[in-house]
XYZ file of C-alpha atoms in Angstrom:
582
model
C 0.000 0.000 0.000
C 1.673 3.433 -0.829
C 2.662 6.025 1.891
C 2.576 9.219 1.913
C 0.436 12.362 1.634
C -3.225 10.506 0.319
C -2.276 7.343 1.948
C -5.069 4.723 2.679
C -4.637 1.839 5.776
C -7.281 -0.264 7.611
C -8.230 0.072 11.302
C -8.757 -3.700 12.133
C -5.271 -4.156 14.166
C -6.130 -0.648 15.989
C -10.067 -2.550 16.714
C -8.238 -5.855 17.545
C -6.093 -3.389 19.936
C -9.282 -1.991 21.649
C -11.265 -5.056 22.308
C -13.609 -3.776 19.167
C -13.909 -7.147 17.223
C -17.179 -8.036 18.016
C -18.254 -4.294 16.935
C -15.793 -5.489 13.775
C -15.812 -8.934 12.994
C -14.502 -8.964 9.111
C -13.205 -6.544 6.622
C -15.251 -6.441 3.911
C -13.644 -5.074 0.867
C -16.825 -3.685 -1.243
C -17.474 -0.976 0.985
C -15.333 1.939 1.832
C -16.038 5.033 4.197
C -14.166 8.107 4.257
C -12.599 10.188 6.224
C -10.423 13.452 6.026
C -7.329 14.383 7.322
C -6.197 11.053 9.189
C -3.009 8.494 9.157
C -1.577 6.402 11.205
C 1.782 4.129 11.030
C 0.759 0.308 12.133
C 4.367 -0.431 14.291
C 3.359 2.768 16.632
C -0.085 1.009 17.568
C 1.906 -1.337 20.486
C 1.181 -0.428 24.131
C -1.693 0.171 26.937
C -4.671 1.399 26.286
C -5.823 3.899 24.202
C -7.123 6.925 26.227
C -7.110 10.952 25.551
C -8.764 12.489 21.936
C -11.547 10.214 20.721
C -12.757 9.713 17.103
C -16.332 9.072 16.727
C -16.636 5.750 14.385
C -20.404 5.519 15.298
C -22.010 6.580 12.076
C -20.091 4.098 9.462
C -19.299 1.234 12.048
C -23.126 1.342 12.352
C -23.662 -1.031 9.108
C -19.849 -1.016 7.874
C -16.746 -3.385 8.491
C -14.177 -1.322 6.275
C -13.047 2.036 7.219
C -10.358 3.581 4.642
C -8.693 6.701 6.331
C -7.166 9.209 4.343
C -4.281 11.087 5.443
C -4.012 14.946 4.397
C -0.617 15.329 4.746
C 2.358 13.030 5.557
C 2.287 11.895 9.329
C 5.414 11.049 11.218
C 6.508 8.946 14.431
C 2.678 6.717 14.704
C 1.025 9.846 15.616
C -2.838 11.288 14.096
C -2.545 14.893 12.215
C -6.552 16.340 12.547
C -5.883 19.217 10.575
C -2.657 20.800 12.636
C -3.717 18.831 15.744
C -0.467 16.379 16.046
C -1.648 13.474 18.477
C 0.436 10.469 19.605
C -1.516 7.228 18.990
C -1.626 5.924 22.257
C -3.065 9.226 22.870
C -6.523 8.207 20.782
C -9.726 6.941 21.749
C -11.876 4.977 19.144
C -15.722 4.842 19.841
C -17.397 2.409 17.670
C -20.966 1.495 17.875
C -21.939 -2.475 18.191
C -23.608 -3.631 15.110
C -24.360 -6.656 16.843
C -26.570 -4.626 19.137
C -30.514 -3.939 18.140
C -30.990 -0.116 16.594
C -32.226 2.734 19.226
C -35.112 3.588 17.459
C -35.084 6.366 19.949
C -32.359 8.220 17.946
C -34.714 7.534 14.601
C -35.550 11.093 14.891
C -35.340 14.311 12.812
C -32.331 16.163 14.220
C -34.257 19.108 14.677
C -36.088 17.572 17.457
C -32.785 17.299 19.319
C -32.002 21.176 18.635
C -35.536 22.553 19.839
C -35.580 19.740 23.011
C -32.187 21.604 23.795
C -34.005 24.658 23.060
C -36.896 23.779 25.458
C -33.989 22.772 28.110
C -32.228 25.562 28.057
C -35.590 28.272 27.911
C -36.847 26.583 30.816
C -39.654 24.685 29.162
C -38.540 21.261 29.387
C -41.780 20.390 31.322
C -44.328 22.838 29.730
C -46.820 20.288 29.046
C -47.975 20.364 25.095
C -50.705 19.150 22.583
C -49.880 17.261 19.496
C -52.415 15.967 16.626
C -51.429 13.878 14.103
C -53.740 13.699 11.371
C -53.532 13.770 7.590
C -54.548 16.391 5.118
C -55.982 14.085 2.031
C -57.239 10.746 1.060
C -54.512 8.717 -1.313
C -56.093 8.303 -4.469
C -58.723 11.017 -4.071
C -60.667 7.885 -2.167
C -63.575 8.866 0.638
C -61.808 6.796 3.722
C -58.219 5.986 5.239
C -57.682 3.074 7.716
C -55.393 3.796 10.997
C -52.722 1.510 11.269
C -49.900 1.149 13.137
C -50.549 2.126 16.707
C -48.763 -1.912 18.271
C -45.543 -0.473 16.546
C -45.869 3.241 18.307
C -46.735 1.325 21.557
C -43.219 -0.846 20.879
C -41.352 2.208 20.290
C -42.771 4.209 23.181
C -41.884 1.547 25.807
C -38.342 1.300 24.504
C -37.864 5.149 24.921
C -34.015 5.652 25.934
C -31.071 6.765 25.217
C -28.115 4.703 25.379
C -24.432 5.523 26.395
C -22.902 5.658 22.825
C -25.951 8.331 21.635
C -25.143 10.684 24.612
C -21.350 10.146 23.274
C -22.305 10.700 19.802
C -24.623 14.139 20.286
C -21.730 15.624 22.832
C -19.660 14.795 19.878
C -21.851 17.311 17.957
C -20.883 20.395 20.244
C -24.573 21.577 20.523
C -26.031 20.090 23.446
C -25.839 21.312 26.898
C -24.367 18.949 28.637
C -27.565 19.301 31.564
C -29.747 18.724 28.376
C -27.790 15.212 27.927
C -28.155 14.619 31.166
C -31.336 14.776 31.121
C -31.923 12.606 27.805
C -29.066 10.003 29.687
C -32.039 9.264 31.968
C -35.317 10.037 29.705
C -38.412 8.525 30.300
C -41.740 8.832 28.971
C -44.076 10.591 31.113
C -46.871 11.546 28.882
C -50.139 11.137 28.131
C -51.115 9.408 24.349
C -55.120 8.803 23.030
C -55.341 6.996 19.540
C -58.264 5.984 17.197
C -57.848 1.937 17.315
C -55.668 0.272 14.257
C -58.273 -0.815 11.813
C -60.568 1.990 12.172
C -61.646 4.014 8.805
C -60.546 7.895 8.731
C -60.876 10.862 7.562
C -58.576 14.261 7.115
C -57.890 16.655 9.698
C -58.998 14.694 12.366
C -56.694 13.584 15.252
C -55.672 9.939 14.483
C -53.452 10.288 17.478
C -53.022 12.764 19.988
C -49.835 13.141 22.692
C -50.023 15.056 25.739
C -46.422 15.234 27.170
C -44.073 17.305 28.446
C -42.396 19.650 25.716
C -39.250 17.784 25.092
C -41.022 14.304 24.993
C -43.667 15.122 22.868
C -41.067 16.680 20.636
C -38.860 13.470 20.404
C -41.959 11.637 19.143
C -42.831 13.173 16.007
C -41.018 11.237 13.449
C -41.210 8.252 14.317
C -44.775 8.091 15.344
C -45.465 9.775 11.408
C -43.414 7.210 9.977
C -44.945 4.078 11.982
C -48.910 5.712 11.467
C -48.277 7.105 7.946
C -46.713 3.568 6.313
C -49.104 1.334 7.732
C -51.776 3.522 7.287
C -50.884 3.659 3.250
C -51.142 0.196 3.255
C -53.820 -0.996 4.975
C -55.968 1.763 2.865
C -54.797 0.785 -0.516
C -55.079 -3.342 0.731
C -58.749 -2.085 1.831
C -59.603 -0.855 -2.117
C -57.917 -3.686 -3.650
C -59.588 -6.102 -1.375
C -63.097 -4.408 -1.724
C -62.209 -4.433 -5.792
C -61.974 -8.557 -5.478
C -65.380 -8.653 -4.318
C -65.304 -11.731 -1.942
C -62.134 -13.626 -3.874
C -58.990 -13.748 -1.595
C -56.408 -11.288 -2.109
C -52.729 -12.003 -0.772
C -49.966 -9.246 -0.496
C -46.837 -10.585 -2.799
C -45.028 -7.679 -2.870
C -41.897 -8.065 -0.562
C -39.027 -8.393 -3.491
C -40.212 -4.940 -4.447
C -41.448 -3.008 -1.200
C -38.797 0.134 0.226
C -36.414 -1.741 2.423
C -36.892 -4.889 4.796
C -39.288 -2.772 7.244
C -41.663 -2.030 4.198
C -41.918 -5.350 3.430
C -42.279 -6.841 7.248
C -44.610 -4.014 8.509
C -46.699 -3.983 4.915
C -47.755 -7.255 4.873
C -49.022 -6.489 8.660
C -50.568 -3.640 7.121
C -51.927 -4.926 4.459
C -53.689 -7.981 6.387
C -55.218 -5.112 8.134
C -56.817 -3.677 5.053
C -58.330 -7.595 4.416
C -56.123 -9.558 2.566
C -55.959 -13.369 3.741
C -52.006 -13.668 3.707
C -48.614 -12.640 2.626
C -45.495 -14.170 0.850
C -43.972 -12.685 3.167
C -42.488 -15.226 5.833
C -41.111 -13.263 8.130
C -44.280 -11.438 8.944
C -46.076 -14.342 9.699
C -43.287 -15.436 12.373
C -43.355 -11.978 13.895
C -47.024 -10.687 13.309
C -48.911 -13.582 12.317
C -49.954 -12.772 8.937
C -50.562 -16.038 7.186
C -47.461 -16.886 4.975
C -48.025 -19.115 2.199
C -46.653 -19.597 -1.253
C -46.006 -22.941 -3.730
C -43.370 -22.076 -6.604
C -41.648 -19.707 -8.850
C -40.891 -20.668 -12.438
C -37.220 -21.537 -11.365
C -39.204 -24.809 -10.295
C -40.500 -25.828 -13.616
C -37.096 -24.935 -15.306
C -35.192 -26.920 -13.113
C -36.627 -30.428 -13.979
C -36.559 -32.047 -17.263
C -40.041 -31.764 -18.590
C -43.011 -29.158 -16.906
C -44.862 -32.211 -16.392
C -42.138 -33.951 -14.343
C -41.926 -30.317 -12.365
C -45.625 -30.567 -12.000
C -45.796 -34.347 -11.176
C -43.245 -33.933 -7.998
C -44.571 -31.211 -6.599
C -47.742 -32.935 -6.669
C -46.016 -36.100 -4.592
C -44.307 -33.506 -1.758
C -47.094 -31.348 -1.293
C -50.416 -33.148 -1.834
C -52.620 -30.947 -0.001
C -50.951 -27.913 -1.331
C -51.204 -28.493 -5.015
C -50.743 -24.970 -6.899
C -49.126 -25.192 -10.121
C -47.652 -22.530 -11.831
C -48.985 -22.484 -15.892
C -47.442 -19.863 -17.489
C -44.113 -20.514 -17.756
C -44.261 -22.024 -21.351
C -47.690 -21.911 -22.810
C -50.162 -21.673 -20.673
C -53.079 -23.131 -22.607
C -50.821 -25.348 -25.299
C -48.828 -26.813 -22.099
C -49.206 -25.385 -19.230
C -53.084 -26.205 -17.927
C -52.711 -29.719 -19.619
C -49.811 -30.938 -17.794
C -51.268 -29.897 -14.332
C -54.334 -31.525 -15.247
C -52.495 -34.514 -15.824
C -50.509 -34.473 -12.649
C -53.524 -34.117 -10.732
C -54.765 -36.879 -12.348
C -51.728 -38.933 -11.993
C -51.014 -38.060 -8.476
C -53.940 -36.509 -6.904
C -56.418 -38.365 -7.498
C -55.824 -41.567 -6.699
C -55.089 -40.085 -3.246
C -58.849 -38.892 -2.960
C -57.417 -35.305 -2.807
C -60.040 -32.685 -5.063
C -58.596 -29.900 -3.569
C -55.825 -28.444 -5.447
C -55.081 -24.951 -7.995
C -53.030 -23.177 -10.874
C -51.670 -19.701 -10.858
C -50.972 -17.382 -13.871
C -48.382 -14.519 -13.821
C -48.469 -13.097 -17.131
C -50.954 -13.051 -20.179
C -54.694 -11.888 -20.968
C -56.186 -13.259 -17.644
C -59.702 -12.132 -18.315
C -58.948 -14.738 -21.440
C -56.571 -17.507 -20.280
C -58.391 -17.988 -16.823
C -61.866 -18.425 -18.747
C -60.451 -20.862 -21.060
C -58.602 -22.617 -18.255
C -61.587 -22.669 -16.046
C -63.121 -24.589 -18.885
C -60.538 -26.923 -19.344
C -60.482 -27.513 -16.074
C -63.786 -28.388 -15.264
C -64.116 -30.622 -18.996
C -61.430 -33.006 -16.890
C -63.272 -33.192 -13.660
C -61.402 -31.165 -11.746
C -63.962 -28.633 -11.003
C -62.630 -27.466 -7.228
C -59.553 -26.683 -8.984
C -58.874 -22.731 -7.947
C -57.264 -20.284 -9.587
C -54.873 -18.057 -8.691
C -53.569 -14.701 -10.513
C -50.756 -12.304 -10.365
C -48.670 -9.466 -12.145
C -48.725 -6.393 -11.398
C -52.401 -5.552 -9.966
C -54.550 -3.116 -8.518
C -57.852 -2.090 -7.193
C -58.771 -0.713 -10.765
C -57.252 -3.907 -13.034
C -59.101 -5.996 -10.732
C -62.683 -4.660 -11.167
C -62.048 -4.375 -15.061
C -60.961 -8.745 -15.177
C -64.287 -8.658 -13.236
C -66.671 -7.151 -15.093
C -64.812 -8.923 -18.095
C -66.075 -12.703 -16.632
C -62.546 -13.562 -15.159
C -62.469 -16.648 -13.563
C -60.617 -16.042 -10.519
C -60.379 -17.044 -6.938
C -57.842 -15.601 -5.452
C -55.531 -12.661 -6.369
C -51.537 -12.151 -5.635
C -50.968 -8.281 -5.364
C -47.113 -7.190 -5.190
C -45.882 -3.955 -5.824
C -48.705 -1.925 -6.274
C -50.077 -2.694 -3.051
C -46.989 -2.700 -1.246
C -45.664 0.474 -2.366
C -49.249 1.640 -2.464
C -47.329 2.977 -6.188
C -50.825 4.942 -6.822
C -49.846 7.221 -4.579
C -46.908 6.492 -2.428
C -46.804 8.725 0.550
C -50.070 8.758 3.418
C -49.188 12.641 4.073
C -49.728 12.721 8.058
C -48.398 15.976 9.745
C -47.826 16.247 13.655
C -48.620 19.434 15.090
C -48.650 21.703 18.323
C -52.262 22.769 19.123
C -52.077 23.748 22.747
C -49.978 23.653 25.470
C -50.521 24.153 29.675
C -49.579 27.391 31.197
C -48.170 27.518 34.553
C -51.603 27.510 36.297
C -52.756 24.412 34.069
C -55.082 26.334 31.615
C -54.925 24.719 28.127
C -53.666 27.623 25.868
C -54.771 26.522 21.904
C -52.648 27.273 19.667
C -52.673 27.631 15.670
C -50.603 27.203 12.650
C -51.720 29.567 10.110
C -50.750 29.350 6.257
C -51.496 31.333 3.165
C -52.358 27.539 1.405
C -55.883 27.767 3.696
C -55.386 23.469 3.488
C -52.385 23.985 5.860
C -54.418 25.887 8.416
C -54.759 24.058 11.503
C -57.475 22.958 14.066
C -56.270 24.551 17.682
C -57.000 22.914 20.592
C -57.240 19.598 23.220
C -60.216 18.012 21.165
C -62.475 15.163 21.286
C -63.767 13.577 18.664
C -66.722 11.874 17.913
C -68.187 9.534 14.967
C -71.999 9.867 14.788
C -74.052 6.804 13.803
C -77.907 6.764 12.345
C -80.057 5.465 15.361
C -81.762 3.101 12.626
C -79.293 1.729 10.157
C -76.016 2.225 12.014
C -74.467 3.990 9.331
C -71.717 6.810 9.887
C -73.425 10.290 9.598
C -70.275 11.815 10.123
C -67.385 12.825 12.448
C -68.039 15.797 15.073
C -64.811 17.350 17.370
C -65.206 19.506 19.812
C -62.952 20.821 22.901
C -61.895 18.499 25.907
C -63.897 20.707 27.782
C -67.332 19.816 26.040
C -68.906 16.208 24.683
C -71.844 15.702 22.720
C -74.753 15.888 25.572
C -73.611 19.561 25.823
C -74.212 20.434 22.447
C -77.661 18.897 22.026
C -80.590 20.985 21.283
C -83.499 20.693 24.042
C -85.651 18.615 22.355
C -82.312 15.714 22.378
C -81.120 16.571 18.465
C -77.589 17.946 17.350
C -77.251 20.820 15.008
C -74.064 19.973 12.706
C -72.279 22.394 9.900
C -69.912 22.405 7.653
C -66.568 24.195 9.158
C -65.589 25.769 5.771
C -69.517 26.478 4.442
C -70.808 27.603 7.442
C -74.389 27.955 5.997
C -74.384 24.273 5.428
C -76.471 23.175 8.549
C -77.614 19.690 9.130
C -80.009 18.772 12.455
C -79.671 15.059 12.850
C -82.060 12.848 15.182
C -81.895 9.988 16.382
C -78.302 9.351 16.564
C -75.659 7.563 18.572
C -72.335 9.368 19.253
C -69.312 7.009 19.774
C -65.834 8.503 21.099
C -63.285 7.502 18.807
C -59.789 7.618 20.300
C -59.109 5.495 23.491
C -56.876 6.082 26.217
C -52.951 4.313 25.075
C -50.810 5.678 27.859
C -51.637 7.778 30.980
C -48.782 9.292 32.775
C -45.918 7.275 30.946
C -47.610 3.524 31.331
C -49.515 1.462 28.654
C -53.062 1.273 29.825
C -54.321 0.052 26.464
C -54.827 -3.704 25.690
C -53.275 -4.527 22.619
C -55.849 -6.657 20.350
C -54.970 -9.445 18.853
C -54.437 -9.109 14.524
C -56.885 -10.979 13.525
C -59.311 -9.194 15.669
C -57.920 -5.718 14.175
C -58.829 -7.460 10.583
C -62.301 -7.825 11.956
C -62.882 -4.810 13.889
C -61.954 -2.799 10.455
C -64.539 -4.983 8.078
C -67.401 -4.520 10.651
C -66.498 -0.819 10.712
C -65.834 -0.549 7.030
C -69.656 -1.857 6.497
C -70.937 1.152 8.740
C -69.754 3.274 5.804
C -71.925 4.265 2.767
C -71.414 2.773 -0.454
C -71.265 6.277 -1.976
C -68.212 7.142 0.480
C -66.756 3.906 -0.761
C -66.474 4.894 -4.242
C -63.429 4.522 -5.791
C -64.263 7.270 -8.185
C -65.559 10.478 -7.006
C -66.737 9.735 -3.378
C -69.232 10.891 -1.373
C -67.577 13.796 0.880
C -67.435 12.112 4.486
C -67.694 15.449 6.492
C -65.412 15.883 10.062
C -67.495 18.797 11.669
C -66.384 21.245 14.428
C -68.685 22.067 17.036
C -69.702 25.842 17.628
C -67.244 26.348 20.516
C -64.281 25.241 18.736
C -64.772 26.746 15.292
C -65.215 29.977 17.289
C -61.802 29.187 19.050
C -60.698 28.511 15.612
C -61.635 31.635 13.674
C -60.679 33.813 16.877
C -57.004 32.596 16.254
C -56.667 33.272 12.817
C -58.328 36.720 13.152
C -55.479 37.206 16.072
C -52.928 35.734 13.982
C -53.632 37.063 10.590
């Protein structure tokens, strides 16, 4: 290796040195990190430990085993040049972090959080207690509905609040933080108060899916990952909903992991997903972890590997009897494909007894080839025979092979569902709405924009979803302040007078009508209170409350507008901030 003034050297005798091999195990040689303006010369490294100046490794000894240093200018005598800064080698401290160790999701935050909780430290509002909302602006897809999701991963991620001794390290590393600040985050713990609509549970924009009452730092810390958790699953389990409705009945199972954003887009989507109503996932590690029904038979690898299709066909028949699904398509589907599955079935199946067996298509006309295999299929007897379907589908391909007499039982949706590729991003915001003064008075507070979208709704709020007395069906959503309900707002004679916030003049006096509350106590002072429900029951919990919607808000073209009302008191508390404010 050359010496000299752009010299590169590897750092595994100096991690061997400090005890840092587990942190270390291997070089690997196809990835590099960089650094400026540091050398070192390999005989010099001898001798006790390493103590003094410290170099902060964290960031690429996160994922990385190779570190390539590059010196600025020639070094001499084993000592470290940082840019003028001469320091012996014994004089250095490496921190490394241990990949072997599980992430701190805690430190899966924007940065700025970090700067304003120092901020809040240092002004003396570390425990002014504040209001957050998260809610979304906009239905993906222009649909009428959303479904909450994600809340079991927030609760996860709230109980494992803390930060660890390498993150204090690594933000005093940053020179920004006052050191009482780290102190304080060196022993953090969630104090807080948190109310959530249920997983499962359809919504609607600009309504509070979740709300966090908590002191200023701690509800600050929050905010990213609770809007990454709420705003992924929620994607999914709304676009699984419209593909799902869009199969009318037939199974739908979420294929999509080779193509979702990353390992935790495939894990958490297929949770997701199942949410929305599909049966199952591809997905195997998600059923391990979550649950969700993994299942799958063969790719076309399988048929290429053996000699003939039929031989493929014929041994996958003899190891998995009761699982019989045969991939047709990777010839000819009609020529080859259906024909030699019908004779395995007949050559293997059914002198077992077994009726109960399938074919899947990935590619073609399927509104054709599954008609014309359903036919063949039932000419040979095998009329139980399902059929499965796959390649690239949606919600709107799905009703057109529909209404085109496709003969299909079961759909496999990949990355259109997973990706929700439609319309990839939910759009949840988390925002301030009011915080506590000294005497405990809730103080609402506003974000005002000149895109009138972006305004927000101030306050601590309830909110309410109001059913028809007679037919159970949704009416609406009403919120109102903490400080009221819905008996307070009723009109003598037991009715409630609703509007629309942004046409006032819109009035609508609705009888006989039940008013549920919608979010549910999570946490109360720092500890869970909520009792997680089980997935399957989520699953259920969102069909039954998917059927108390109207068709018309169900529409996956133009829908009926699903209105989230205000009640008097707070659209006055509203429209008295922006006239403040403006």
């Amino acid at each position: 290796m050359r010496r000299g003034g752009d010299h590169a050297y590897f750092l595994q005798e100096l991690l061997q040195k400090e005890g840092k091999t587990g942190a270390c195990p291997k070089i690997l040689p196809e990835f590099v990190a960089v650094f400026g303006g540091i050398g070192y010369n390999a005989p010099d490294w001898r001798g006790g430990p390493a103590v003094g100046k410290s170099i902060d490794l964290s960031p690429v000894l996160a994922y990385n085993k190779l570190i390539l240093f590059r010196a600025s200018r020639p070094f001499r005598g084993g000592r470290f040049d940082f840019g003028g800064e001469n320091i012996p080698a014994r004089k250095l401290r490496i921190t490394t972090m241990n990949t072997n160790k599980k992430l701190n999701m805690t430190m899966l935050c924007d940065f700025y959080e970090l700067t304003m909780g120092n901020g809040y430290f240092k002004a003396g509002y570390k425990d002014r207690i504040t209001h957050f909302d998260l809610f979304f602006r906009s239905v993906p897809d222009n649909g009428g509905y959303a479904i909450a999701a994600g809340l079991e991963q927030v609760i996860e991620y709230i109980q494992d609040l803390h930060f660890d001794p390498e993150d204090i390290e690594y933000l005093r590393g940053r020179k920004l933080f006052d050191e009482g600040f780290l102190d304080y985050l060196a022993h953090f713990q969630f104090t807080g108060d948190i109310f959530a609509i249920p997983e499962g549970t359809p919504v609607f924009p600009n309504e509070p899916i979740l709300t966090v009452r908590a002191p200023a730092i701690q509800a600050q810390l929050l905010e990213t990952y609770l809007l990454l958790t709420i705003n992924h699953q929620s994607l999914i389990a709304t676009k699984a909903n419209r593909i799902c409705r869009a199969a009318r009945g037939r199974g739908v199972l979420e294929f999509g992991s080779r193509r979702a954003q990353g390992s935790s887009g495939a894990i958490d989507g297929a949770r997701a997903a199942f949410i929305g109503g599909c049966k199952g996932t591809a997905c195997t590690i998600s059923d391990q972890l979550y649950g969700v029904p993994a299942g799958g038979t063969m790719a076309h690898a399988w048929v290429q590997t053996f000699d003939s299709q039929y031989d493929a066909f014929r041994t996958y028949c003899e190891i998995y009897p009761e699982n019989a699904v045969l991939l047709v398509d990777t010839y000819n589907t009609l020529e080859s494909g259906v024909p030699d599955a019908i004779r395995a079935f007949n050559d293997v199946l059914k002198p077992k007894g077994i009726t109960k067996c399938g074919i899947r298509l990935d590619s073609g006309d399927m509104a054709y080839l599954t008609q014309k295999a359903r036919q063949m299929l039932d000419e040979a007897g095998w009329t139980e025979c399902t059929i499965t379907v796959s390649n690239s589908l949606d919600e709107f391909i799905i009703q057109d092979l529909l209404l085109q007499g496709a003969q299909i039982n079961t759909f496999g949706v990949g990355e259109r569902l997973i990706t929700a590729r439609s319309e990839p991003v939910f759009g949840g915001v988390y925002k301030l709405v009011a915080y506590e003064d000294d005497q405990g008075n809730v103080v609402p507070k506003i974000k005002l924009s000149e895109n009138v979208s972006k305004i927000t709704t101030p306050q601590y709020k309830k909110v309410y979803r109001l059913y028809g007395g007679e037919n159970g069906k949704a009416i609406g959503d009403w919120l109102c302040t903490y400080d009221e309900d819905v008996d307070s707002n009723r009109n003598p004679d037991g009715s409630l007078t609703i509007f629309d916030p942004d046409a006032t003049w819109k009035k609508k006096t609705i009888h006989n009508f039940v008013a549920r509350p919608l979010q549910v106590p999570i946490f109360l002072g720092g500890q869970l209170v909520y009792q997680l429900p089980k997935l399957e029951e989520i699953q259920q919990y969102c069909s039954d409350q998917m059927d108390t919607l109207w068709d018309e808000v169900k529409r996956f073209d133009n829908p009926h507008n699903y209105y989230v009302d205000l009640s008097q008191k707070l659209w006055n508390t509203k429209y008295d901030l922006i006239t403040q404010n403006k």
